[in-house]
Each structure stands twice: as C-alpha cells, then as structure tokens.
mmCIF file of C-alpha atoms in Angstrom:
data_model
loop_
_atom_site.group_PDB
_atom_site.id
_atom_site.type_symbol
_atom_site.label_atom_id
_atom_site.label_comp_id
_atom_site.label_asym_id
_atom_site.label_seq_id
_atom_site.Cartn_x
_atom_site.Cartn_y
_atom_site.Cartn_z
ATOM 1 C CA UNK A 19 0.000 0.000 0.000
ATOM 2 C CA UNK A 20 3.105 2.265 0.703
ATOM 3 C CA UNK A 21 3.902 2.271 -2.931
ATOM 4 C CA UNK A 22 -0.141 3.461 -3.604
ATOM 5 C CA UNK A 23 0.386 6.403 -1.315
ATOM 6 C CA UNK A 24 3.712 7.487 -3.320
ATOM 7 C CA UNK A 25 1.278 7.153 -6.818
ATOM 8 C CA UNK A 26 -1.962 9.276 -4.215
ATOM 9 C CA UNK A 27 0.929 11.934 -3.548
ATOM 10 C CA UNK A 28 2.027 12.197 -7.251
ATOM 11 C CA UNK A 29 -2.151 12.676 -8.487
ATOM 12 C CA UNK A 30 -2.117 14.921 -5.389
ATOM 13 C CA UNK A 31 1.013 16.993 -6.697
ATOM 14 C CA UNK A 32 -0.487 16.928 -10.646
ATOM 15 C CA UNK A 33 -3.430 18.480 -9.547
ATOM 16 C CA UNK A 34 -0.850 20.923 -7.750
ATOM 17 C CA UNK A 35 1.090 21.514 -11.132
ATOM 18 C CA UNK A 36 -2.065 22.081 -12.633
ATOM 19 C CA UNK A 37 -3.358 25.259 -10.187
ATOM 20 C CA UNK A 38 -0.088 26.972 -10.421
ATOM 21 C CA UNK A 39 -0.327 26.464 -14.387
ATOM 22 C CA UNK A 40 -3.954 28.034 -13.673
ATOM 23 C CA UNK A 41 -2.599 30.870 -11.911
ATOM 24 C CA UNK A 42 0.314 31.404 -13.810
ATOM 25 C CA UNK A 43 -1.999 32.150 -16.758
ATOM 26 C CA UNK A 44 -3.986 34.778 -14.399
ATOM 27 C CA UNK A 45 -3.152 38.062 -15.255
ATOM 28 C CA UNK A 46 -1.664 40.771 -12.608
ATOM 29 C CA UNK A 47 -0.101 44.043 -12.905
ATOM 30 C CA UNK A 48 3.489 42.961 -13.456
ATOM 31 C CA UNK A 49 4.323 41.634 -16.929
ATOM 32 C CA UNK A 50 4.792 38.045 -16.945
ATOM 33 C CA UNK A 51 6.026 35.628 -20.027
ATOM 34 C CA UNK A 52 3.206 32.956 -18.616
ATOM 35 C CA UNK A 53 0.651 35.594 -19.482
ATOM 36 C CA UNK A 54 0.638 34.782 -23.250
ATOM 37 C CA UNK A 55 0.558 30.884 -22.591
ATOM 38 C CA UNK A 56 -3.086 30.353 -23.736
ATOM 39 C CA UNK A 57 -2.280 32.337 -26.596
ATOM 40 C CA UNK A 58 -2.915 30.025 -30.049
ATOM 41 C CA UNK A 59 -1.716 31.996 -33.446
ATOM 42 C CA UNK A 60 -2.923 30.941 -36.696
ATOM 43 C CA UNK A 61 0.176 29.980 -38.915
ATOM 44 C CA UNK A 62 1.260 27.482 -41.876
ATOM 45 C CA UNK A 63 -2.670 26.643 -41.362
ATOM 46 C CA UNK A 64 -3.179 25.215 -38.121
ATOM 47 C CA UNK A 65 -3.250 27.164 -34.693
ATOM 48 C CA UNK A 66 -0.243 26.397 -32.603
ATOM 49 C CA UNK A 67 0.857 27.726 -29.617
ATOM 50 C CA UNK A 68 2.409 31.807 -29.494
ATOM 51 C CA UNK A 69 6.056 29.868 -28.051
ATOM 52 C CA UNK A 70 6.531 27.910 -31.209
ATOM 53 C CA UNK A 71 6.157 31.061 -33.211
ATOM 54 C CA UNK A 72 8.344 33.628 -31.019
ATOM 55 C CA UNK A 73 10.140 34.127 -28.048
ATOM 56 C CA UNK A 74 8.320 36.069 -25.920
ATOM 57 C CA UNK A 75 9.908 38.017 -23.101
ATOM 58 C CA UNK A 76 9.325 40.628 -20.130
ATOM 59 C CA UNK A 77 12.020 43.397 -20.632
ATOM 60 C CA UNK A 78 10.372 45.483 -18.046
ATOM 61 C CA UNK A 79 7.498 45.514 -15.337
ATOM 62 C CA UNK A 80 4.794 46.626 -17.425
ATOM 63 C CA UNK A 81 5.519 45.632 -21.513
ATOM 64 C CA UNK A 82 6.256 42.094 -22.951
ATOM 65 C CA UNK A 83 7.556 41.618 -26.015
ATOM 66 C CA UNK A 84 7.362 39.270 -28.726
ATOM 67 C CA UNK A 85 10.521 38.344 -31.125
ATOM 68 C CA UNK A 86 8.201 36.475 -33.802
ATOM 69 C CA UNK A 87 10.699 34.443 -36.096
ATOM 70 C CA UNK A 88 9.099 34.344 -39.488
ATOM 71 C CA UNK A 89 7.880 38.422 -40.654
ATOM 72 C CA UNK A 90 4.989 36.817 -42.286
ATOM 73 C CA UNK A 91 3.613 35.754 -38.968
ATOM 74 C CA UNK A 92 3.783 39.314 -37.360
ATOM 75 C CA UNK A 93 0.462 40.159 -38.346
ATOM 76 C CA UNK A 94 -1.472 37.192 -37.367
ATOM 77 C CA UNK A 95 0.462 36.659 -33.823
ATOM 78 C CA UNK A 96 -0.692 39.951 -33.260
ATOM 79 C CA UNK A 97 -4.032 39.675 -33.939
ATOM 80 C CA UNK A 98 -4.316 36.260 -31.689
ATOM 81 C CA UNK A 99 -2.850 38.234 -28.529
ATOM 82 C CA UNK A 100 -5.592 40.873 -29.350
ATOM 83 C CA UNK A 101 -8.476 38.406 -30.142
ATOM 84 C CA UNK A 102 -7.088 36.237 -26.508
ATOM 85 C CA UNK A 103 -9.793 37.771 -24.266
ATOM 86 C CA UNK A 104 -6.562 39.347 -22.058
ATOM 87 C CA UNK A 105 -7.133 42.534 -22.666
ATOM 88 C CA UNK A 106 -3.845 43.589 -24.236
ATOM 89 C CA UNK A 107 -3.100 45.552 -26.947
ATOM 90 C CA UNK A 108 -0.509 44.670 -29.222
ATOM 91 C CA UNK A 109 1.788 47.230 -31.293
ATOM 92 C CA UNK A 110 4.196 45.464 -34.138
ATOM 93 C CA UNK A 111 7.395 47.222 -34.575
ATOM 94 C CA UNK A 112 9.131 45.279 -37.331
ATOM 95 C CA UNK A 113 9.759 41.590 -36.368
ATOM 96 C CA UNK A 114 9.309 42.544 -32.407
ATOM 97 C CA UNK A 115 5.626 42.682 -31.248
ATOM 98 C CA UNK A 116 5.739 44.809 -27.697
ATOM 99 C CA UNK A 117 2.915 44.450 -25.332
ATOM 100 C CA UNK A 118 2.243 46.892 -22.994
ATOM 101 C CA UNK A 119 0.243 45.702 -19.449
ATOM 102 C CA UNK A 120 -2.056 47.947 -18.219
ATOM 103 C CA UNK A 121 -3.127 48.715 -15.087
ATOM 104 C CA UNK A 122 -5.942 47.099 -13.222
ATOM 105 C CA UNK A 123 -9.136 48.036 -12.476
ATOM 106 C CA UNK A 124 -10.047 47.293 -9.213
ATOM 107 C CA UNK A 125 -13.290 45.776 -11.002
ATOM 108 C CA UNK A 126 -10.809 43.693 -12.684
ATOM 109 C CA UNK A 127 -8.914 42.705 -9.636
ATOM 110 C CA UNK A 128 -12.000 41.645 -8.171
ATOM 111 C CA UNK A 129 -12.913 39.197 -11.543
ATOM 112 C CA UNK A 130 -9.353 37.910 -11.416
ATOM 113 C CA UNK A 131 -9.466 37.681 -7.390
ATOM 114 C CA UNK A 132 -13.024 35.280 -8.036
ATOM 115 C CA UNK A 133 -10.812 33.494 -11.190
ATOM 116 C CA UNK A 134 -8.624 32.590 -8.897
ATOM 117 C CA UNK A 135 -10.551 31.049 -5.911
ATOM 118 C CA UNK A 136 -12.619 29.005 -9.012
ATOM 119 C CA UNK A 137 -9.257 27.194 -10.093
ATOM 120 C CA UNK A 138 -8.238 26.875 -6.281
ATOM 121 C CA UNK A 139 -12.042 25.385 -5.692
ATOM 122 C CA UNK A 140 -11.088 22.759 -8.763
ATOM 123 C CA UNK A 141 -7.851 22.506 -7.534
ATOM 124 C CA UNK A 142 -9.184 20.829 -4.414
ATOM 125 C CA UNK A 143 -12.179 18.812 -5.723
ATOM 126 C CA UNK A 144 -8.983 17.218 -7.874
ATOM 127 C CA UNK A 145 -7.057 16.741 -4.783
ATOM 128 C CA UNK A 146 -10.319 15.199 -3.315
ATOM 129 C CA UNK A 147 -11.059 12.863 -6.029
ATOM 130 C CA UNK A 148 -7.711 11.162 -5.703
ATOM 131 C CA UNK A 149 -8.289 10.727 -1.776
ATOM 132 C CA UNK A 150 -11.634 9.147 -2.794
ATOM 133 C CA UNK A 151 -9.809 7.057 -5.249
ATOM 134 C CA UNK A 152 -6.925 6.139 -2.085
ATOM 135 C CA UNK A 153 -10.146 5.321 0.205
ATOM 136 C CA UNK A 154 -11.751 3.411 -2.019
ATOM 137 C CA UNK A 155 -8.807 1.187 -2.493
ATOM 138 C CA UNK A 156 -8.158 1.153 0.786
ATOM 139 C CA UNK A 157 -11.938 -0.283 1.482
ATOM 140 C CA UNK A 158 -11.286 -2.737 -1.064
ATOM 141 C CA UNK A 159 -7.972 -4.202 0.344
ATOM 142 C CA UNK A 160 -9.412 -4.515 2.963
ATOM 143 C CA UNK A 161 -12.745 -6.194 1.838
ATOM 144 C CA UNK A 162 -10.672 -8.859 -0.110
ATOM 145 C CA UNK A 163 -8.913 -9.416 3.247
ATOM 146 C CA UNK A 164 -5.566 -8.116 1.825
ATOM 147 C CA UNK A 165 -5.236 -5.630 4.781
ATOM 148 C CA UNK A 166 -6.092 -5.639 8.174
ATOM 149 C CA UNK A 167 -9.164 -3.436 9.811
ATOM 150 C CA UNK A 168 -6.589 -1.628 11.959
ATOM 151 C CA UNK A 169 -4.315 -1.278 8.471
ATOM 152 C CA UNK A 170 -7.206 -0.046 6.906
ATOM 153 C CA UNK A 171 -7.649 2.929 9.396
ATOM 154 C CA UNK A 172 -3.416 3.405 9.488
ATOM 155 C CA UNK A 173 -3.535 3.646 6.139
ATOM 156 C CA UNK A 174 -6.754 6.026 5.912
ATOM 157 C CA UNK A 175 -5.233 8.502 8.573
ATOM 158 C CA UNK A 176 -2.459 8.515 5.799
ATOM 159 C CA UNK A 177 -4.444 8.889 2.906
ATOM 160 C CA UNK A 178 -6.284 12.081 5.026
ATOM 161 C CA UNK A 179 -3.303 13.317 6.182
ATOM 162 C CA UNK A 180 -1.601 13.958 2.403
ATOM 163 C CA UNK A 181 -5.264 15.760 1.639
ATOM 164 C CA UNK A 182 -5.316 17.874 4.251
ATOM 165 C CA UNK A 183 -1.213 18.640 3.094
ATOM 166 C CA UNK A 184 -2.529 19.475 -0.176
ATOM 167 C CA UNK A 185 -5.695 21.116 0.368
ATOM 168 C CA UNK A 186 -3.496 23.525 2.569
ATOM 169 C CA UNK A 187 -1.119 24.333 -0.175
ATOM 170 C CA UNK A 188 -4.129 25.200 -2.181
ATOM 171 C CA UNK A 189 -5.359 27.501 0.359
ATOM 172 C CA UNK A 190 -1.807 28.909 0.469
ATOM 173 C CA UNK A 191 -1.368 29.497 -3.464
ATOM 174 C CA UNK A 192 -4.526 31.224 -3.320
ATOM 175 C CA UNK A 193 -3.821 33.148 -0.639
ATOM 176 C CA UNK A 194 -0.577 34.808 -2.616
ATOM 177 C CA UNK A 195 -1.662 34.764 -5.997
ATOM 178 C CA UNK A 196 -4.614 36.886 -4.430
ATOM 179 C CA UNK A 197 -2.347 39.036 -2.440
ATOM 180 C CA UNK A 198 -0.841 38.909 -6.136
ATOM 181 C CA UNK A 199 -3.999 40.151 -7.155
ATOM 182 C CA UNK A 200 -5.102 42.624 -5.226
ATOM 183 C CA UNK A 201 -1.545 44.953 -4.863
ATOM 184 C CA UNK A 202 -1.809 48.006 -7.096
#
C-alpha cells in the first residue's frame, strides 16, 4: 500500500502543477512571459501555440515583447494576442511585437481575485477525487482481506493526512496569488 500512497501523492502533486499552471496564466499588474501561454496563433494553417512562433519576453514591469521568427507571422500573432480575451493591446514594430500591461481596475482585480478562488475550488475537488480514489482502495484491500481493519484505518489517517497537506497548499497558493492580485 506504501507504494499506492507514493502514486496518491504524485495525483495529489499533478493536480498541484495544474493550479499553479492556472494561476500562472492569471493576469496581474506585473508583466509576466506565462501571461501569453493560452495564446494560439494561426500559422502554416493550423493554430499552434504563441512559443513555437516567437520568443516572448518581459524586458520590463509593465511591456512584454514578442521576437516572432518568421515576418509573415507578425500580423497574425498579433491579432491572436488581441483576439485572446486578455485585454492587451498589441503594437508590431518590425519583427518585435511589444505588449504593454495595463493597469488594473479594481473591477478587474476583483474578476481575477473570483478566477482565482474558481481554479483553487477545482484545484481541491482534484485533490479530493484522488483521496476518494486512495479510500476506495483502501476499502477494497481490505474487503478482499488483503489488509487488516486496523491497516485499513493506518492507512486512511495517511491517505487524510496527504489531503489535508494538499488542500493547505491550495489555500496557500490562493492566498498569494490573491495578495498577487489585489496589490496596485
């Protein structure tokens, strides 16, 4: 069962990955190179991703910028940032694309500050779900007589105890990415 609770813990830390990913994608008034992940540009006919057309970069708080490798894509990597739903508003400047960040409204902070506890909520039903799954194998070792009743509840206070790890690290990447958030 030992080796279950190492594959628990690695579901438990995927679903970790996966908030941070979340957050990293949440826009706040610094510039950050994550910002443009979700960004998908039209090119050689398909849509692929903005970091397998450019590099993209954060030369200073507020502006990113966008070194776009073929000229002929300049125009439609452009228009994808624009048409992303971030509200930015690129400017081309030969092969560079610069991005400038503006600030937040404090409307805006609030949306983002909601945004956030949504992916921290999921974040936590996906660190639940794998408990369930632990629990659940647990009940069935022990059902099929492959683990003691008193192993069962070792085992459980485990399984609970790795949760209630992760559900706090949740709570805590919230808790900065909203202080994040919130400071103007």
């Amino acid at each position: 069962m030992s080796a279950d609770l190492n594959e628990l813990e690695k579901r438990m830390h995927g679903a970790m990955d996966a908030l941070k990913k979340e957050f990293g994608g949440l826009r706040t008034g610094r510039a950050s190179v994550n910002l443009l992940d979700p960004v998908m540009v039209e090119a050689y006919g398909q849509r692929m991703p903005l970091n397998q057309v450019g590099t993209v970069s954060a030369p200073e708080p507020r502006l990113l910028t966008v070194s776009v490798w073929d000229k002929s894509l300049v125009t439609p990597t452009a228009k994808a940032i624009r048409e992303a739903g971030l509200g930015l508003n690129p400017s081309p400047d030969g092969q560079i694309i610069r991005i400038p960040i503006p600030e937040l409204t404090t409307e805006r902070r609030n949306e983002l500050a909601k945004l956030a506890h949504k992916y921290a909520e999921q974040g936590k039903v996906a660190v639940r779900n794998v408990r369930r799954d632990g629990m659940e194998a647990l009940k069935k070792a022990e059902k099929d007589r492959k683990i003691s009743e008193d192993e069962h509840r070792q085992k459980a206070d485990e399984v609970q105890k790795l949760t209630d790890r992760y559900v706090k690290q949740v709570d805590e990447a919230l808790a900065h990415k909203e202080k994040e958030i919130k400071t103007v």
